[in-house]
PDB file of C-alpha atoms in Angstrom:
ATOM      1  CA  UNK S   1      57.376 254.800  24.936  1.00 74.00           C
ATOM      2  CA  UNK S   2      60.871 253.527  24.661  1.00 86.00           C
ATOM      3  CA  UNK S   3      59.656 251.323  21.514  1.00 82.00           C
ATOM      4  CA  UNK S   4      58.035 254.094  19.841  1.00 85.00           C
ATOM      5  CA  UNK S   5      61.191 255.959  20.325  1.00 88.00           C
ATOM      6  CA  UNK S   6      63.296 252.872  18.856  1.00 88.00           C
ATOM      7  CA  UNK S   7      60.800 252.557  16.063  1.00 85.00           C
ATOM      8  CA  UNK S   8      60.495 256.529  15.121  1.00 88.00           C
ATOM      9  CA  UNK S   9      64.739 256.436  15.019  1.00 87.00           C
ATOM     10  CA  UNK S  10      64.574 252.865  13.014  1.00 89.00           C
ATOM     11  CA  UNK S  11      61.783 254.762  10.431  1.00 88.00           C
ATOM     12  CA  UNK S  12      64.217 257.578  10.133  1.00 91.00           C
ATOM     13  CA  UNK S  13      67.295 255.614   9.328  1.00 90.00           C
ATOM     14  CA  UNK S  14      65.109 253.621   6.768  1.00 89.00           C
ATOM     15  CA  UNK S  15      64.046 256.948   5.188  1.00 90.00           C
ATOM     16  CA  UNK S  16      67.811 258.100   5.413  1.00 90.00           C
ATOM     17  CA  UNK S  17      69.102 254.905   3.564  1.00 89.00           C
ATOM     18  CA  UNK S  18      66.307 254.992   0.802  1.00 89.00           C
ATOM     19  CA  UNK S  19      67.203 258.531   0.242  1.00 89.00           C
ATOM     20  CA  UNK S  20      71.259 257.459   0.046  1.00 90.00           C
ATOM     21  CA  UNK S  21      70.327 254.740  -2.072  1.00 89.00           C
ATOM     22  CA  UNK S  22      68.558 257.031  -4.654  1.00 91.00           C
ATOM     23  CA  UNK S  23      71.608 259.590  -4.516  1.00 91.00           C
ATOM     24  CA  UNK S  24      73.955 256.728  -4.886  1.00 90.00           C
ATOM     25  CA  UNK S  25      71.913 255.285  -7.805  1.00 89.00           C
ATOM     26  CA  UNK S  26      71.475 259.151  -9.477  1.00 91.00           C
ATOM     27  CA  UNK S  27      75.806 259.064  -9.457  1.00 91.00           C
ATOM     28  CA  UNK S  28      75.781 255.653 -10.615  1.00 89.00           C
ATOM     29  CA  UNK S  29      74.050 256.744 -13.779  1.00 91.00           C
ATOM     30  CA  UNK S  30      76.030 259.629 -14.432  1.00 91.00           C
ATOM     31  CA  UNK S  31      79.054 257.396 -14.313  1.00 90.00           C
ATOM     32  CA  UNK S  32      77.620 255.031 -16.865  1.00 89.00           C
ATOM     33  CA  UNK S  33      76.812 258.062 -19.196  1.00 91.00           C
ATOM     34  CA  UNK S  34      80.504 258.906 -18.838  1.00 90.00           C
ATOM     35  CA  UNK S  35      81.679 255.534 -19.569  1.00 92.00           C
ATOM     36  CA  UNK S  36      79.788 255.211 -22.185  1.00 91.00           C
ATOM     37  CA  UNK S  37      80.795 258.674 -23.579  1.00 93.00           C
ATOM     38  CA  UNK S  38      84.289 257.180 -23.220  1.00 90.00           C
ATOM     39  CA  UNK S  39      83.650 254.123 -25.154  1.00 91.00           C
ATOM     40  CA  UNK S  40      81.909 255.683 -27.892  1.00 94.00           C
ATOM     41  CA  UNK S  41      84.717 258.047 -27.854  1.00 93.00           C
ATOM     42  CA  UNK S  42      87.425 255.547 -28.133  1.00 90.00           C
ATOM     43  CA  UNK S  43      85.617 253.541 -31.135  1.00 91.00           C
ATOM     44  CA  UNK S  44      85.623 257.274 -32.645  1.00 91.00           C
ATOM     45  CA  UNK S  45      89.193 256.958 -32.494  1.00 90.00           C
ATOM     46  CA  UNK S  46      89.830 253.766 -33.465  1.00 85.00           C
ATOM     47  CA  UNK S  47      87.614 254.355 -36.622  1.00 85.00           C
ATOM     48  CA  UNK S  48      89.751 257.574 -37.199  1.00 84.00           C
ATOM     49  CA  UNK S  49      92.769 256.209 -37.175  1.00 80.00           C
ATOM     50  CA  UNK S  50      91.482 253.232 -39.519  1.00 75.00           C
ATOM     51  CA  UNK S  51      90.895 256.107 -41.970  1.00 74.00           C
ATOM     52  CA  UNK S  52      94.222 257.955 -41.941  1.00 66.00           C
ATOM     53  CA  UNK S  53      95.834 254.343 -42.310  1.00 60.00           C
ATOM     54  CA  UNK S  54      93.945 254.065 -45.681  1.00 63.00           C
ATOM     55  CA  UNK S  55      95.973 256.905 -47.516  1.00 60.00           C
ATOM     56  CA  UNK S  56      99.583 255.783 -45.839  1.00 63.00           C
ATOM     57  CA  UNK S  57     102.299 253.769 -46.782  1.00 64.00           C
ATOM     58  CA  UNK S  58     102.802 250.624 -45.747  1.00 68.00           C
ATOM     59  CA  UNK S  59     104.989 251.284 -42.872  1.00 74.00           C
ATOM     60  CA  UNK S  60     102.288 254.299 -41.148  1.00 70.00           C
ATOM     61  CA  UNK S  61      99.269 251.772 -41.725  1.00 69.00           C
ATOM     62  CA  UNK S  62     101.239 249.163 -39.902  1.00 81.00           C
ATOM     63  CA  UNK S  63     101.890 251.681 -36.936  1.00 82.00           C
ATOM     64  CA  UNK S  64      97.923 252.647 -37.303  1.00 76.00           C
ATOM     65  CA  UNK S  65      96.710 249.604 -37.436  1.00 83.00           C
ATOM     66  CA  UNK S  66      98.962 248.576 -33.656  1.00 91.00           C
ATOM     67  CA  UNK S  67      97.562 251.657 -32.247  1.00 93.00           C
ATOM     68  CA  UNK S  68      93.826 250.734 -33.497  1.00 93.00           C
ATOM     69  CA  UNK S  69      94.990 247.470 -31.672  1.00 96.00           C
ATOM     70  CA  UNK S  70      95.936 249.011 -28.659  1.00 95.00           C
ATOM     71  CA  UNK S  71      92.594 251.470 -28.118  1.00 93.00           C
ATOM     72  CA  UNK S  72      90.463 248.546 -28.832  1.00 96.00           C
ATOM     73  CA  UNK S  73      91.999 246.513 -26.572  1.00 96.00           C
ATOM     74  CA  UNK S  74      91.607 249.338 -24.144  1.00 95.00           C
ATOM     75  CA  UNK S  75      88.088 250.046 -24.915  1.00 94.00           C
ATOM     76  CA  UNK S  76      87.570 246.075 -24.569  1.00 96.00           C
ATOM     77  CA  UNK S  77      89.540 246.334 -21.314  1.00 95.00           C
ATOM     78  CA  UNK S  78      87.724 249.269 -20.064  1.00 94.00           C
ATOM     79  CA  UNK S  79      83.835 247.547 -21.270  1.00 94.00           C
ATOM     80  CA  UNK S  80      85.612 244.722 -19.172  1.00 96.00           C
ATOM     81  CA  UNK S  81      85.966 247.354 -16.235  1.00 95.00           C
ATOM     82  CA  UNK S  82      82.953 249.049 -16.415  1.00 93.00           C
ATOM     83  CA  UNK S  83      80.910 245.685 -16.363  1.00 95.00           C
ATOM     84  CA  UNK S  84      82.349 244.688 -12.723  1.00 95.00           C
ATOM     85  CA  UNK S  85      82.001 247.905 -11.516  1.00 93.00           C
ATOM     86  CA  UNK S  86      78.398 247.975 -12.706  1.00 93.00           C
ATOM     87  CA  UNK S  87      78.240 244.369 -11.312  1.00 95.00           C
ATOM     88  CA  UNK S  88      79.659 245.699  -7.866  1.00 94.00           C
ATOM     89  CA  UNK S  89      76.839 248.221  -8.355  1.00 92.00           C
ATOM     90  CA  UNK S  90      74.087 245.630  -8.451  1.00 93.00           C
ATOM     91  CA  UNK S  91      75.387 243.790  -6.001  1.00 95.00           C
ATOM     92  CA  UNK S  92      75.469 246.787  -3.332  1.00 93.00           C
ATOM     93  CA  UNK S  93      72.276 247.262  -4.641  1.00 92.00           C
ATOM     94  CA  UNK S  94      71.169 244.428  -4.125  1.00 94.00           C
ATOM     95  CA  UNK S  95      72.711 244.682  -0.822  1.00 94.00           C
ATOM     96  CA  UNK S  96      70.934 247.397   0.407  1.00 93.00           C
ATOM     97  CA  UNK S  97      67.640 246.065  -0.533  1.00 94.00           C
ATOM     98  CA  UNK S  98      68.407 243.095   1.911  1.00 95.00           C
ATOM     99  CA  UNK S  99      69.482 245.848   4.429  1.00 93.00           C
ATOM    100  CA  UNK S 100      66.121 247.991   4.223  1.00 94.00           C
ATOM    101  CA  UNK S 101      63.633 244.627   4.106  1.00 95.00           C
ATOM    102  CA  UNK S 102      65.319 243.663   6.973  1.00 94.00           C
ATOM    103  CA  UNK S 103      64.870 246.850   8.608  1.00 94.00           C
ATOM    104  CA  UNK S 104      61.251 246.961   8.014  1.00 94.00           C
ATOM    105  CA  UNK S 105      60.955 243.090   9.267  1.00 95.00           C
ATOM    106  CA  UNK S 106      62.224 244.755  12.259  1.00 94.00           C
ATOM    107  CA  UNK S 107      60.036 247.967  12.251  1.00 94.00           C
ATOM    108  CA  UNK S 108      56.897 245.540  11.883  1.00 95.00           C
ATOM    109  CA  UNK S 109      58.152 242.958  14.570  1.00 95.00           C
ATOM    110  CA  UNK S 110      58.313 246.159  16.729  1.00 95.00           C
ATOM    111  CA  UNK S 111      54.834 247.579  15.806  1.00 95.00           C
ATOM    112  CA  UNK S 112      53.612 243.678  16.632  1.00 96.00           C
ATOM    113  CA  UNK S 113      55.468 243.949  20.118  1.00 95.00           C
ATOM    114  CA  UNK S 114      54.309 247.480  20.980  1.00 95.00           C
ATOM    115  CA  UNK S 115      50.702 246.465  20.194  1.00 96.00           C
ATOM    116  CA  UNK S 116      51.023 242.844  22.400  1.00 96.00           C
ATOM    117  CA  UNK S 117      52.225 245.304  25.085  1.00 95.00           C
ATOM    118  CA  UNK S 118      49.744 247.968  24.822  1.00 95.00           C
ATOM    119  CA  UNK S 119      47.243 245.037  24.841  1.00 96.00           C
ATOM    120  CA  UNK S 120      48.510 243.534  28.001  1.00 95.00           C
ATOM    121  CA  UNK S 121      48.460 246.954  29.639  1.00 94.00           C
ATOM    122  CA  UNK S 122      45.351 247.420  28.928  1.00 95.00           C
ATOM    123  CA  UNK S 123      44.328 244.024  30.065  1.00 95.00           C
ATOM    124  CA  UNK S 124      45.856 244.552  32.918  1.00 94.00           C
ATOM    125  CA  UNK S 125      44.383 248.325  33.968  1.00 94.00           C
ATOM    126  CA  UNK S 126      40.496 246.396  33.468  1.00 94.00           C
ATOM    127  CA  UNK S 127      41.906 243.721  36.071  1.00 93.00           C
ATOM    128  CA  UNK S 128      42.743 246.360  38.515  1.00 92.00           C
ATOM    129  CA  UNK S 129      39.450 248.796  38.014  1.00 92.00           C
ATOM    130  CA  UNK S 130      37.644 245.585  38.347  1.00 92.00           C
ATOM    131  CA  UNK S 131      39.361 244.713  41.885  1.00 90.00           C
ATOM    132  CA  UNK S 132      38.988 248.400  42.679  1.00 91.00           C
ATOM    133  CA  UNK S 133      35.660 247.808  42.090  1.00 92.00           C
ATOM    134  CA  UNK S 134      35.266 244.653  44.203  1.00 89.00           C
ATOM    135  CA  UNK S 135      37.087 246.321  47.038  1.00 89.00           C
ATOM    136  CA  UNK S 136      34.536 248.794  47.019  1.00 90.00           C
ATOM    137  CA  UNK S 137      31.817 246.964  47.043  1.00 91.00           C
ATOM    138  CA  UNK S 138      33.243 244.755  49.706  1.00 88.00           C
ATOM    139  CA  UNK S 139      33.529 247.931  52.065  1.00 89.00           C
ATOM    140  CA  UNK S 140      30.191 249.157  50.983  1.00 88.00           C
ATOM    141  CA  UNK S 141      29.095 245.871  52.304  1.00 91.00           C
ATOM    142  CA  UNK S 142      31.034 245.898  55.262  1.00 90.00           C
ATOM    143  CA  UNK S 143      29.932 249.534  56.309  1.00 91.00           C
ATOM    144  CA  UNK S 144      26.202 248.331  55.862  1.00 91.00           C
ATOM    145  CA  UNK S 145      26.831 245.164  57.918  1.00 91.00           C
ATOM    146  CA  UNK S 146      28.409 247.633  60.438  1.00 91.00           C
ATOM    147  CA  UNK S 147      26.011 250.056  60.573  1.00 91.00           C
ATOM    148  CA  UNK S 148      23.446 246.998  60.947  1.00 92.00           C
ATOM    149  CA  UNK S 149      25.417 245.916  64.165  1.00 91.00           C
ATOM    150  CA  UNK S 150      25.522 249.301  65.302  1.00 92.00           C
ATOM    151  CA  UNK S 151      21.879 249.817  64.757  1.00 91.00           C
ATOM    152  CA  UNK S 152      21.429 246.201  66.837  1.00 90.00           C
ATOM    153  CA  UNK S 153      23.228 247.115  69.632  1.00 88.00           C
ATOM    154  CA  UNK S 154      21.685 250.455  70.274  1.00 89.00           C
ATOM    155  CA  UNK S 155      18.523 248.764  70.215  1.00 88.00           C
ATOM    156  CA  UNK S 156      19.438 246.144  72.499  1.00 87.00           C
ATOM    157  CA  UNK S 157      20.948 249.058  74.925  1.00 83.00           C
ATOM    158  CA  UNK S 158      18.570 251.074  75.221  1.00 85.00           C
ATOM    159  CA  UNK S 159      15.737 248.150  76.345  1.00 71.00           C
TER     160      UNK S 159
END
């Protein structure tokens, strides 16, 4: 009883974590859509600002071309950022997969225990019907063997 109770909380918490994984994976995906909304917005820029530096003087396309510089070294620094946080995504991921096979190693080394038990029980509850049994028999065997002696001695007292 106490197994299946350990078992039926183990299958919950399974069902919990696979449904936490999901909601964690649905947010993950958002946040890649946004970052790559961001980068595709940043090369926007940067290509924008490439075009106003093409109708400046000198000195503006110099500026324009530093701040092209500087967004595309952000962009490059943000791809940069987005990549280990999708990394640290794959590895909790990958994390939680151990977690849940692991859990379900346990769940079927529990089913395997709770059947071994509710073999031995069973085992065990023939043994004792069959010395029930036996004892019965025994006493039917002894009341006969009784009732013999019984039978024997009223004979021999009334001669």
């Amino acid at each position: 009883s106490t197994l299946r109770q350990q078992l039926a909380g183990a299958r919950a918490e399974l069902g919990e974590e696979q449904r936490l994984a999901a909601v964690r994976g649905a947010a993950e995906q958002r946040r890649e859509r946004d970052w790559a909304e961001d980068a595709w917005e940043l090369q926007q820029r940067a290509r924008a600002c490439q075009d106003r530096v093409a109708g400046t003087e000198l000195e503006a396309k110099e500026w324009s071309q530093r701040a092209v510089q500087e967004v595309q070294e952000m962009a490059a620094r943000r791809e940069r950022e987005l990549q280990e946080q999708l990394r640290d995504v794959a590895h909790s991921a990958e994390r939680q997969a151990h977690v849940m096979h692991e859990k379900d190693r346990v769940i079927q080394r529990m089913e395997e225990l709770l059947k071994t038990q509710e073999a031995a029980l069973k085992k065990e509850r023939k043994e004792r019907s069959e010395r029930a049994k036996n004892s019965a028999t025994l006493c039917d065997s002894k009341a006969a063997l009784l009732e013999d002696q019984v039978s024997a001695l009223k004979e021999q007292l009334q001669r």
